[in-house]
Coordinates of C-alpha atoms in Angstrom, one line a residue:
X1 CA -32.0 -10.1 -23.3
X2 CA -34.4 -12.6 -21.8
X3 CA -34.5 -12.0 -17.9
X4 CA -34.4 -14.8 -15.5
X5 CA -36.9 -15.0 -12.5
X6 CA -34.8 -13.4 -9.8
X7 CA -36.4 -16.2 -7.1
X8 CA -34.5 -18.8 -8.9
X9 CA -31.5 -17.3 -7.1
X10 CA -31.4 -20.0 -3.8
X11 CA -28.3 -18.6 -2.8
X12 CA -27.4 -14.4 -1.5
X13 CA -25.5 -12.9 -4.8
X14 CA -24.5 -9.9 -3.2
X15 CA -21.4 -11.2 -1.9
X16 CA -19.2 -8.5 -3.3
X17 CA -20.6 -5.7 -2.6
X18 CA -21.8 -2.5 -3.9
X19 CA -20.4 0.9 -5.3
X20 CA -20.4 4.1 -6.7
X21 CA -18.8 6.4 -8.8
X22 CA -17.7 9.0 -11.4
X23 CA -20.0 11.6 -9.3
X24 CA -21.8 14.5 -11.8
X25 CA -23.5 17.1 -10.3
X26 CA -26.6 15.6 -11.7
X27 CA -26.1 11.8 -11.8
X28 CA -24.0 8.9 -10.4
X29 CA -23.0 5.5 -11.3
X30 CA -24.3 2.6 -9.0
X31 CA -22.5 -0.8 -9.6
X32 CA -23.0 -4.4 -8.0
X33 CA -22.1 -7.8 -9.5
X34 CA -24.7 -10.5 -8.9
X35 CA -21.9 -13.2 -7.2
X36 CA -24.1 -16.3 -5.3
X37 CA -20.7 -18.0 -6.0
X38 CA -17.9 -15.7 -6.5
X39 CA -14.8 -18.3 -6.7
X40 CA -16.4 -20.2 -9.6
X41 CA -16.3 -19.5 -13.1
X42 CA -19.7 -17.9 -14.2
X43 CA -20.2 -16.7 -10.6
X44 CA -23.0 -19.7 -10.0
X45 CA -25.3 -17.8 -12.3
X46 CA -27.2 -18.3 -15.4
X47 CA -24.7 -18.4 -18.5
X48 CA -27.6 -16.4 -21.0
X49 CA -30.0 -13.6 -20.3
X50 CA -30.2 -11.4 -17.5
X51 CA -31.4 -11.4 -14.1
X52 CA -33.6 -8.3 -12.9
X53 CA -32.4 -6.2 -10.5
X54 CA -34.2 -3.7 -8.5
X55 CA -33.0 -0.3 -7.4
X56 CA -33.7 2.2 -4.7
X57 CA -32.8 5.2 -4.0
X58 CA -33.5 7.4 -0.5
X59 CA -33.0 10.1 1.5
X60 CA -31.8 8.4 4.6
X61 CA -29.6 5.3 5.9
X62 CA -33.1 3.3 7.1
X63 CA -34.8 4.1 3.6
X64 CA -37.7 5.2 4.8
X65 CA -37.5 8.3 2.8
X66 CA -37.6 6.2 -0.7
X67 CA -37.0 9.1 -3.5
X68 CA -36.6 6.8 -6.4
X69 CA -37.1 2.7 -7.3
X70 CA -36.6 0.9 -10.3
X71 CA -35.2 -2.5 -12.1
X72 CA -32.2 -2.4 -14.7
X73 CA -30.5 -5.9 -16.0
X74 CA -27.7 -7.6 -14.9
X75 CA -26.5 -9.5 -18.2
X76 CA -24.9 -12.4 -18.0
X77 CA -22.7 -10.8 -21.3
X78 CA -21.2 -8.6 -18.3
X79 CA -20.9 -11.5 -15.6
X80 CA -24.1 -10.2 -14.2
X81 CA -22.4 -6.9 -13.0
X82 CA -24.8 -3.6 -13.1
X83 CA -23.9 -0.1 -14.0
X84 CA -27.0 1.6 -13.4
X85 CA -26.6 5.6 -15.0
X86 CA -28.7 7.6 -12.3
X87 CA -29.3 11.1 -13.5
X88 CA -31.6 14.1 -12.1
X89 CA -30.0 14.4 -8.8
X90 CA -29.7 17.5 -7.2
X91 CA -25.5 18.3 -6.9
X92 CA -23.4 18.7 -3.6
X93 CA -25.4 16.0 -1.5
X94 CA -25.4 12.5 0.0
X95 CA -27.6 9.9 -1.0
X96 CA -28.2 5.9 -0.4
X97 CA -28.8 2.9 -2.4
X98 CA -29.3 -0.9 -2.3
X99 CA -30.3 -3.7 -4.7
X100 CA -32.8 -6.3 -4.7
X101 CA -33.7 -9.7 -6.6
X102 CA -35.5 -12.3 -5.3
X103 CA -35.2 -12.3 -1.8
X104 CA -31.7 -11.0 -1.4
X105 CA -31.1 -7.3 -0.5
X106 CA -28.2 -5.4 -1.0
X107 CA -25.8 -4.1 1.3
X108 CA -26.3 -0.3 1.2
X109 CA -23.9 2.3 0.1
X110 CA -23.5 5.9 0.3
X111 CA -22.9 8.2 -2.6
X112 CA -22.3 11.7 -2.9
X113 CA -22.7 14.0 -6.3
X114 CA -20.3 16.8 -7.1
X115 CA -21.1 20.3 -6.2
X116 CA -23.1 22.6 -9.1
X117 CA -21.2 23.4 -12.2
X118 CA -20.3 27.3 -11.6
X119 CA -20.7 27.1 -7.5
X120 CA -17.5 28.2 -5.6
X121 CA -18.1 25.6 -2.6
X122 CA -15.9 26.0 0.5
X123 CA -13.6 22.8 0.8
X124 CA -13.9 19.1 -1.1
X125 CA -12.0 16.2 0.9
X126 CA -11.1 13.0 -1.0
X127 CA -8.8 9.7 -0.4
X128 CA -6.2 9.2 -2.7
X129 CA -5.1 5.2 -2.9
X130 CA -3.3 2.9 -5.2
X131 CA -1.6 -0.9 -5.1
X132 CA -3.3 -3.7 -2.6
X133 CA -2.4 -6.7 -3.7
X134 CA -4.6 -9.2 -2.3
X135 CA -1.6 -11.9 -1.2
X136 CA 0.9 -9.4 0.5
X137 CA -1.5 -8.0 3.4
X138 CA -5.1 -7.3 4.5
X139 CA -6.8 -4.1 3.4
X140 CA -7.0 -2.2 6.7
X141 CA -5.9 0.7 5.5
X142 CA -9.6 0.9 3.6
X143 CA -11.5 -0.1 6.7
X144 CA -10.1 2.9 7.9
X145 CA -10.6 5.1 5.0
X146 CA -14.4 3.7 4.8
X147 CA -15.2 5.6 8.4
X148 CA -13.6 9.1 6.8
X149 CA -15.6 11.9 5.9
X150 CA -14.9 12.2 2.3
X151 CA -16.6 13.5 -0.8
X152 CA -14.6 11.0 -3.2
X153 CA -11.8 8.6 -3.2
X154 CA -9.3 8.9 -5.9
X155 CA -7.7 5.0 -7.2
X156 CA -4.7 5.5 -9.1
X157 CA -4.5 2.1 -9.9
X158 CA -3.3 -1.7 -9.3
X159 CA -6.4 -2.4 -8.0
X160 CA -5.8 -6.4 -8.6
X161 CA -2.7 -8.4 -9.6
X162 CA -1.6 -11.0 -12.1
X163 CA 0.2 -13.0 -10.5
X164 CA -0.5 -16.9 -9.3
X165 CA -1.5 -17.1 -5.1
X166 CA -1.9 -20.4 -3.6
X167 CA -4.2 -21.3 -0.9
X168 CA -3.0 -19.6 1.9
X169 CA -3.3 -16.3 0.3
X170 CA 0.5 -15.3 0.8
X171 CA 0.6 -13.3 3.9
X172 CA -2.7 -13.4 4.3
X173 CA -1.5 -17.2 6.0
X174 CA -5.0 -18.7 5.7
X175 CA -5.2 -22.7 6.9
X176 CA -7.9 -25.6 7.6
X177 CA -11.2 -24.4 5.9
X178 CA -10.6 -21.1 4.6
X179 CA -8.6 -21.9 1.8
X180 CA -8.3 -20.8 -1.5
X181 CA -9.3 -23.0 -4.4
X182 CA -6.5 -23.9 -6.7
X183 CA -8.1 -22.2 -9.4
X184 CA -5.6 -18.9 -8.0
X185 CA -2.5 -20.4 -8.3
X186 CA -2.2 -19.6 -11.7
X187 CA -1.3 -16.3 -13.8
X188 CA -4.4 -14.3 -15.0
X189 CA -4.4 -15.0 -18.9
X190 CA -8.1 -15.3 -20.1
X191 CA -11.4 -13.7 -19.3
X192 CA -12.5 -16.0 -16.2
X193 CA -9.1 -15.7 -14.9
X194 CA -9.5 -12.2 -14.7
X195 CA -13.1 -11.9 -13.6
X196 CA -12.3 -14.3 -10.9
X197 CA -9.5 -12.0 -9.6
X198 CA -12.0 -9.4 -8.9
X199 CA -14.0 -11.5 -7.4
X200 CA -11.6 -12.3 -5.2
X201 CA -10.5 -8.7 -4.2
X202 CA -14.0 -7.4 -3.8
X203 CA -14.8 -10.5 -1.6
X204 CA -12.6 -8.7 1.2
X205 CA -14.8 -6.9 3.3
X206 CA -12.6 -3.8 3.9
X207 CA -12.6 -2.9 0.2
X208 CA -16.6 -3.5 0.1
X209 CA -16.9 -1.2 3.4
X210 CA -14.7 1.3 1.5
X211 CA -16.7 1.5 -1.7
X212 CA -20.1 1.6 0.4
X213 CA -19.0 4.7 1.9
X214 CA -17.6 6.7 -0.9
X215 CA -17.5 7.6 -4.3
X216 CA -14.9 6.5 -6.2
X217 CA -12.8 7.7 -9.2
X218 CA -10.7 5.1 -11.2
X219 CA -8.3 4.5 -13.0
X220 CA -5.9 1.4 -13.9
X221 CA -1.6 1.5 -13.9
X222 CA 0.0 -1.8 -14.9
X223 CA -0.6 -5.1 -12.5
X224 CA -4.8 -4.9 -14.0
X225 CA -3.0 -6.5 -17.5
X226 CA 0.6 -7.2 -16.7
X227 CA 3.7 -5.4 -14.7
X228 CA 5.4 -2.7 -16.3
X229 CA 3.5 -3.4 -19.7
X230 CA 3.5 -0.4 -22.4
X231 CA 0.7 -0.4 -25.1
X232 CA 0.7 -3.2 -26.8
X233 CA 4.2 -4.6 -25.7
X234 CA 4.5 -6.6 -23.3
X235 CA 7.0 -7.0 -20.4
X236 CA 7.6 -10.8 -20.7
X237 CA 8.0 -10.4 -24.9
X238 CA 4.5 -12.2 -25.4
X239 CA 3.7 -12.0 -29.5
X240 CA 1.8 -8.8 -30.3
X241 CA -1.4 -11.2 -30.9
X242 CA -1.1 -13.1 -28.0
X243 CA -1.0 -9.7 -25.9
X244 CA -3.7 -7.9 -27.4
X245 CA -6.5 -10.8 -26.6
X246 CA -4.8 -10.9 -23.0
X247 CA -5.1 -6.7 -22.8
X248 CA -8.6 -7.4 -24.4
X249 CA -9.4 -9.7 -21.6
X250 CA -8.3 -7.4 -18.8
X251 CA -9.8 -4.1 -19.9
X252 CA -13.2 -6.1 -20.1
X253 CA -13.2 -7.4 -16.4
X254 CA -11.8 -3.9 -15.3
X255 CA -15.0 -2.2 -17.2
X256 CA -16.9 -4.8 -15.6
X257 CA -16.0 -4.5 -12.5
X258 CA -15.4 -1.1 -11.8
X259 CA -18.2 1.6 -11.3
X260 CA -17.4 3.2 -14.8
X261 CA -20.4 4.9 -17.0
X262 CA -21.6 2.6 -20.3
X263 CA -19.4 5.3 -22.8
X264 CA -15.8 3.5 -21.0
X265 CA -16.8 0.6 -22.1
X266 CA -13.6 -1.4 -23.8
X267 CA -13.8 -2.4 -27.7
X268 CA -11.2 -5.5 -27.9
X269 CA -8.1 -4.2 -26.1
X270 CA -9.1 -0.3 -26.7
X271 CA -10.3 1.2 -23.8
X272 CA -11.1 5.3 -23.2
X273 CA -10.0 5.6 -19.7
X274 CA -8.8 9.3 -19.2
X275 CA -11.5 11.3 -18.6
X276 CA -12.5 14.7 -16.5
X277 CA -14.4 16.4 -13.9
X278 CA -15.2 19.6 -11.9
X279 CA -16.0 20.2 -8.3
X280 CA -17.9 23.5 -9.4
X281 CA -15.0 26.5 -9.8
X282 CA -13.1 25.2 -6.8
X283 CA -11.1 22.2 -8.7
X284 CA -10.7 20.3 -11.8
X285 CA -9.2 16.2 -11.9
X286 CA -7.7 15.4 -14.8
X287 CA -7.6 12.0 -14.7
X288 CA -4.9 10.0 -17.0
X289 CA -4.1 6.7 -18.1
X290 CA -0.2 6.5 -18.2
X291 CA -0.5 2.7 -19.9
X292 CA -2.7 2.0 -22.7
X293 CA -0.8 4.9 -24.8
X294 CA 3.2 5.0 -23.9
X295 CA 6.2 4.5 -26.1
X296 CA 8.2 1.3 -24.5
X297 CA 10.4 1.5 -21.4
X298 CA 14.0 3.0 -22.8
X299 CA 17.1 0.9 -22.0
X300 CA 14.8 -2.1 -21.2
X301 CA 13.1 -0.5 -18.3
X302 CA 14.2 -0.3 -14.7
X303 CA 16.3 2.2 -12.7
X304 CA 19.0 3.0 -15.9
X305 CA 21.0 6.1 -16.6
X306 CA 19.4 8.5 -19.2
X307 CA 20.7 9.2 -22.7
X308 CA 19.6 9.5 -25.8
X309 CA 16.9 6.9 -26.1
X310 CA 15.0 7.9 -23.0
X311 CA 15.9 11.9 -23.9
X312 CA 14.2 11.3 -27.3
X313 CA 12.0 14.5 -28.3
X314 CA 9.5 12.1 -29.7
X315 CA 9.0 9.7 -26.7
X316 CA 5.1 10.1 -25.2
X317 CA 3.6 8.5 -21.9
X318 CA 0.1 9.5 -22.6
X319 CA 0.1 9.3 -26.0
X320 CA -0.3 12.6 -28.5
X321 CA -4.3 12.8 -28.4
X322 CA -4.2 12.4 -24.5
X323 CA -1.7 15.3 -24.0
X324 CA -3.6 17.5 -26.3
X325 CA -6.9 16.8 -24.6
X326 CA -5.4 17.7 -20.6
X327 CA -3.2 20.8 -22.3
X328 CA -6.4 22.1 -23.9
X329 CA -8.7 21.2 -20.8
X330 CA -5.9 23.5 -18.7
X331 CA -6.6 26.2 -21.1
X332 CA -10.1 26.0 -20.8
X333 CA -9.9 25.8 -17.0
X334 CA -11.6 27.9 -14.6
X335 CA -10.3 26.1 -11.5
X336 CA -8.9 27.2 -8.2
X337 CA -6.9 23.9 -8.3
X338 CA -6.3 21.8 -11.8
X339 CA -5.6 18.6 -10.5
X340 CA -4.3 15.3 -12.1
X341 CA -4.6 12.1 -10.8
X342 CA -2.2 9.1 -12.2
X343 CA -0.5 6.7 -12.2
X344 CA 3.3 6.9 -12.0
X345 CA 5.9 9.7 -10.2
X346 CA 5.7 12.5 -12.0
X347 CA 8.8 14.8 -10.0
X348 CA 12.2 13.6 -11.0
X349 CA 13.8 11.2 -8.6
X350 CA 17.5 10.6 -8.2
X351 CA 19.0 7.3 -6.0
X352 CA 22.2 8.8 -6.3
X353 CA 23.6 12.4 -4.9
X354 CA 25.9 12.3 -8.3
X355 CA 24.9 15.0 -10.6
X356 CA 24.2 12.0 -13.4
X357 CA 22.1 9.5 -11.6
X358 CA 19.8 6.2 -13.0
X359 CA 15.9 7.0 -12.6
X360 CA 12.8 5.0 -13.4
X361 CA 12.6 4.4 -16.9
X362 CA 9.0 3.5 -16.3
X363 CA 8.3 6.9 -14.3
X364 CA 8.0 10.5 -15.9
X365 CA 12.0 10.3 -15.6
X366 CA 12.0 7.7 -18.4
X367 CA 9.4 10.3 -20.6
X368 CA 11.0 13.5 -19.8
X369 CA 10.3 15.2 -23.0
X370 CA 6.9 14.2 -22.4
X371 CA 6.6 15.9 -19.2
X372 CA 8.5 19.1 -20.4
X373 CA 5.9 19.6 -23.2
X374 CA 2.9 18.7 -19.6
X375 CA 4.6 22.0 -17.9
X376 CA 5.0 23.8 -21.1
X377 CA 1.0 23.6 -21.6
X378 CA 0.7 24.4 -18.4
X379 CA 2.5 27.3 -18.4
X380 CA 1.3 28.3 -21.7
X381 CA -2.7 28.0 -20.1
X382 CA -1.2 30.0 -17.3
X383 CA -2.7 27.0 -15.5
X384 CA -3.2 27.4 -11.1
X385 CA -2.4 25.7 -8.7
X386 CA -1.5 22.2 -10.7
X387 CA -1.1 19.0 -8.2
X388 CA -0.3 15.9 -9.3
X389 CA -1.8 12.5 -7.6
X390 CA 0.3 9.8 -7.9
X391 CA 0.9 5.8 -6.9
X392 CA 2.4 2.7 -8.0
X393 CA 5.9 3.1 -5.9
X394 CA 4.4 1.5 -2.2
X395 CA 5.9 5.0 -0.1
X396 CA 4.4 8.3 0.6
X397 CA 6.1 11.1 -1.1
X398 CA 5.8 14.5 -1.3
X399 CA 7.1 16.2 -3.8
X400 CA 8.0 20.0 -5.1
X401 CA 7.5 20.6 -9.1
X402 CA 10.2 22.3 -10.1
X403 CA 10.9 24.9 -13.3
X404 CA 14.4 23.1 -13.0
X405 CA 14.7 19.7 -10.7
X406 CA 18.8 20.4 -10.9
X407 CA 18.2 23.6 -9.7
X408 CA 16.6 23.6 -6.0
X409 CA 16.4 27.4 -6.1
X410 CA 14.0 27.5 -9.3
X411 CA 10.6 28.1 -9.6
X412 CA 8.2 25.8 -8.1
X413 CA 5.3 24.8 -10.7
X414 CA 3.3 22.4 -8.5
X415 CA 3.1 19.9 -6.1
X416 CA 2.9 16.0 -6.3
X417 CA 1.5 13.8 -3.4
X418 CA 2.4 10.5 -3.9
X419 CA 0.3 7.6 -2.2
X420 CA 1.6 4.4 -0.7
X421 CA -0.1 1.1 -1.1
X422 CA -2.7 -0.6 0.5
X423 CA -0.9 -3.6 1.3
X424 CA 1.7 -4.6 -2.0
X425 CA 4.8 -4.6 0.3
X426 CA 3.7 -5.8 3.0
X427 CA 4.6 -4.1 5.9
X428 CA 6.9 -1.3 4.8
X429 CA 8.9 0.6 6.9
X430 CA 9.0 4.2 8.2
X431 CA 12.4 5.1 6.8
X432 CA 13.9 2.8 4.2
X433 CA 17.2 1.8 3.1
X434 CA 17.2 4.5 1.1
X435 CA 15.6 7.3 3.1
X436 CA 18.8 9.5 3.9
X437 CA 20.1 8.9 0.6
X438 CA 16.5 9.9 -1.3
X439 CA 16.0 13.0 0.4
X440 CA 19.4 13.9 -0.2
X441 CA 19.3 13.2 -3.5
X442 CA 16.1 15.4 -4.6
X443 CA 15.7 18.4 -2.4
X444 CA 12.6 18.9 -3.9
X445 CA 11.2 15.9 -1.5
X446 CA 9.4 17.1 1.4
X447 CA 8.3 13.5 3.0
X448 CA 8.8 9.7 2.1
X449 CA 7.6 7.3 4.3
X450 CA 7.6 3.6 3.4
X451 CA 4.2 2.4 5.5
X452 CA 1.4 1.0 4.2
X453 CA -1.6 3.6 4.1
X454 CA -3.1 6.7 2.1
X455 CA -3.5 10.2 1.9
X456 CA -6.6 12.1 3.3
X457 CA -6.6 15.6 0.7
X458 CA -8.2 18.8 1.6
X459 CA -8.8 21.6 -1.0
X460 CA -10.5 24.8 0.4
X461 CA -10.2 28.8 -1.7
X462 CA -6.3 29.2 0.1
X463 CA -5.0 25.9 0.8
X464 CA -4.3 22.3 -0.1
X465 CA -3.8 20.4 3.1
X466 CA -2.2 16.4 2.7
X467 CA -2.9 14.3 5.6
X468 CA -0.2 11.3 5.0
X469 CA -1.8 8.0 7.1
X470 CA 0.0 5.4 7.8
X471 CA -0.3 2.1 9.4
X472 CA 1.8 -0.1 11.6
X473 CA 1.4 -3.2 9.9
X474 CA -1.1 -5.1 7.9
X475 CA 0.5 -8.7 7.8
X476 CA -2.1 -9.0 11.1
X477 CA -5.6 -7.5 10.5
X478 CA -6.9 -4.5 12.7
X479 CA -3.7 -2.4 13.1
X480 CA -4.4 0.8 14.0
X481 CA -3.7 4.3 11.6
X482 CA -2.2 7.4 12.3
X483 CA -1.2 10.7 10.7
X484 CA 2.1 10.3 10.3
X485 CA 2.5 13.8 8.4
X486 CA 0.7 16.7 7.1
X487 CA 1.8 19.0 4.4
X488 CA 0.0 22.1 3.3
X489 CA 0.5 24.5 -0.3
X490 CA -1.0 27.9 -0.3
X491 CA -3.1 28.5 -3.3
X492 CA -0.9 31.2 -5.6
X493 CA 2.0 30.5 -4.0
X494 CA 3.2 26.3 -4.6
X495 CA 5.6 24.4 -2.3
X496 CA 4.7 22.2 0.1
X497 CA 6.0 22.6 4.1
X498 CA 5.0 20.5 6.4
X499 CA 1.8 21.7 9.0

């Protein structure tokens, strides 16, 4: 790659920020896209070659303790974005970072590695978030989550959305000059579309703040490609072709756009997502990729009564090689807490109070042979302390794992903390519609909430603390965010009751 001279840049391109993640004890990755015009296809950058980027590295916010410099590419093959690899770090510490070309700085982040492999540290604190689409609110819930004292942040996905917005921005109600260009009212289809819908996301300077101050772990659900898609079949019937270059598409922009390592990079519309980690002996994340891999929705998808076709033996949501590789990661597990971050609800949920009752064909209810042979492998690795992280649903839940979810008296396997959105929803409500009749239906729910918001996790040797924020709006910018509940699970002994 032929690099281009970085003053040649007459306009800032670090208009979307900086990041970090996938934390090692010994390395991190550092990510910006080079952006001088981020609403334009090709960004307003050179459409060959790559622009030199320079790197530092220090010890303090004011960088006057410089530990490391250096310059990596930002190809234009990769819409200029940079996922710089740092390794020899020392573990369990904070450090900063910022780019340069030209004359342009950076805005600086903050980025924490993971404790030492084998260390037994006291407590980890992470964010768990999921679904803010851009047109149904402003991300306050992130400006919020930005000023938190976190070692990671946990995104279980719908971190953009397909679908066409038009120049107001949806709730977002913007008029006269800040407008959006008519490019946006359109479905995302093709490569630009996509990148452009980043672009557009990580122009909003309460999802930049957030990824300046944290770490983050990713990982996609469905509104990255298309709702509700499985594999290679899509929701609205496209032709398999037609899909796979659209999937292709997607994956590519996500890869681009997220701070992943070089190894996730997509090939077409294959992309190896699920991945793990360790927070020395204290905890283990699992984390899974519910879509690339599952068998299609049964009965057409939506809230439909099982039978036969969802009750199928055979039926995966991870896919056969995924469930192998978390079952045997469980049995290799030294971890106080085995954790799995995802995508969909994992605990069975009932909208009726009849004993036969629809559930979510596109949940773990619609896999449930899939999630009996999950808890068999757990059992089996005599796995501790299992928590699931969950999205996707716009409510905080939190859920009891049980041996038998007909059975409230049966034995409690785990616990799931579900997330609500960022804004998709907009506003939400504390108790919805359905808020008598959901808790009454699964006695196995501790809390649902309807807000917008996220969840504030604590893991220390004897307890799991859940810190459920919430906010009172976000169809106005600023509201203010509260702890709205807090749920705590001894360590040996799962359930959650509230704090």
């Amino acid at each position: 790659m032929t690099p281009n001279t970085p003053t040649s840049l007459s306009e800032n391109p670090f208009t979307l920020g900086v990041a970090s993640g996938d934390p090692l004890p010994d390395s991190v990755v550092l990510w910006t896209r080079l952006a001088p015009r981020p609403f334009e296809p090709g960004n307003g950058m050179p459409t060959e070659g790559a622009v030199d980027v320079q790197w530092e590295l220090a010890d303090d916010e004011s960088f006057r303790r410089l530990l490391r410099t250096g310059t990596t590419p930002a190809p234009a093959a990769d819409n200029h974005t940079v996922h710089l690899e740092l390794t020899g770090l020392e573990p369990g510490r904070p450090y900063w970072y910022r780019f340069r070309t030209g004359p342009w700085i950076s805005p600086t982040g903050r980025t924490r590695t993971a404790p030492a492999a084998g260390s037994d540290p006291a407590a980890v604190t992470f964010g768990l978030l999921s679904c803010q689409q851009y047109d149904e609110g402003y991300y306050t819930a992130l400006a919020h989550l930005a000023r938190e004292d976190l070692d990671a942040v946990f995104f279980v996905g719908d971190y953009i959305y397909e679908n066409a917005i038009n120049a107001q921005a949806g709730a977002r109600n913007y008029t006269g000059t800040h407008q959006l260009p008519a490019f946006f009212d359109h479905w995302t289809w093709n490569l630009t579309d996509y990148r452009l819908r980043y672009a557009l996301g990580k122009s909003d300077p309460d999802l930049q703040a957030a990824h300046a101050a944290h770490p983050w772990f990713v990982t996609w659900d469905d509104h990255e490609v298309e709702n509700n898609y499985a594999g290679l079949i899509s929701q609205n019937n496209d032709p398999v072709d037609v899909f796979r270059a659209r999937r292709a598409a997607a994956y590519r922009a996500y890869w681009e756009n997220m701070p992943l390592r070089a190894d996730r990079r997509p090939t077409g519309p294959d992309m190896p997502l699920y991945r793990r980690f360790h927070y020395g002996r204290l905890a283990q994340f699992d984390i899974l990729d519910t879509r690339q891999y599952r068998d299609d929705q049964a009965y057409g998808d939506g809230w439909k009564y099982p039978g036969p076709e969802s009750e199928d033996p055979a039926r995966t949501l991870t896919g056969a090689a995924q469930e192998r590789w978390l079952i045997d990661g469980w049995q290799a597990s030294t971890a106080r807490w085995n954790v799995v971050p995802q995508q969909v609800a994992f605990s069975r949920r009932k909208n009726t109070t009849a004993d036969r009752s629809p559930l979510s064909m596109d949940a773990w209810d619609g896999y449930p042979a899939s999630r009996d042979r999950v808890l068999a492998g757990a059992a089996a690795a005599r796995t501790e302390n299992l928590v699931v992280l969950s999205g996707d649903v716009h409510v905080h839940y939190a859920m009891d794992i049980k041996e038998d979810f007909d059975d409230p008296d049966s034995r409690t396997l785990g616990v799931e903390l579900v997330g609500t959105s960022v804004s998709s929803g907009f506003d939400g409500e504390e108790r919805p519609d359905d808020w008598n009749l959901q808790l009454a239906a699964n006695p196995h729910m501790k809390y649902y909430d309807g807000r917008r918001g996220y969840v504030v996790v604590r893991l220390d040797r004897t307890c799991l603390q859940a810190d459920f924020r919430t906010l009172t709006g976000v169809l106005t910018p600023g509201a203010p965010v509260t702890t709205a509940a807090r749920f705590v699970s001894e360590a040996g002994n799962p359930g959650l009751s509230p704090a």
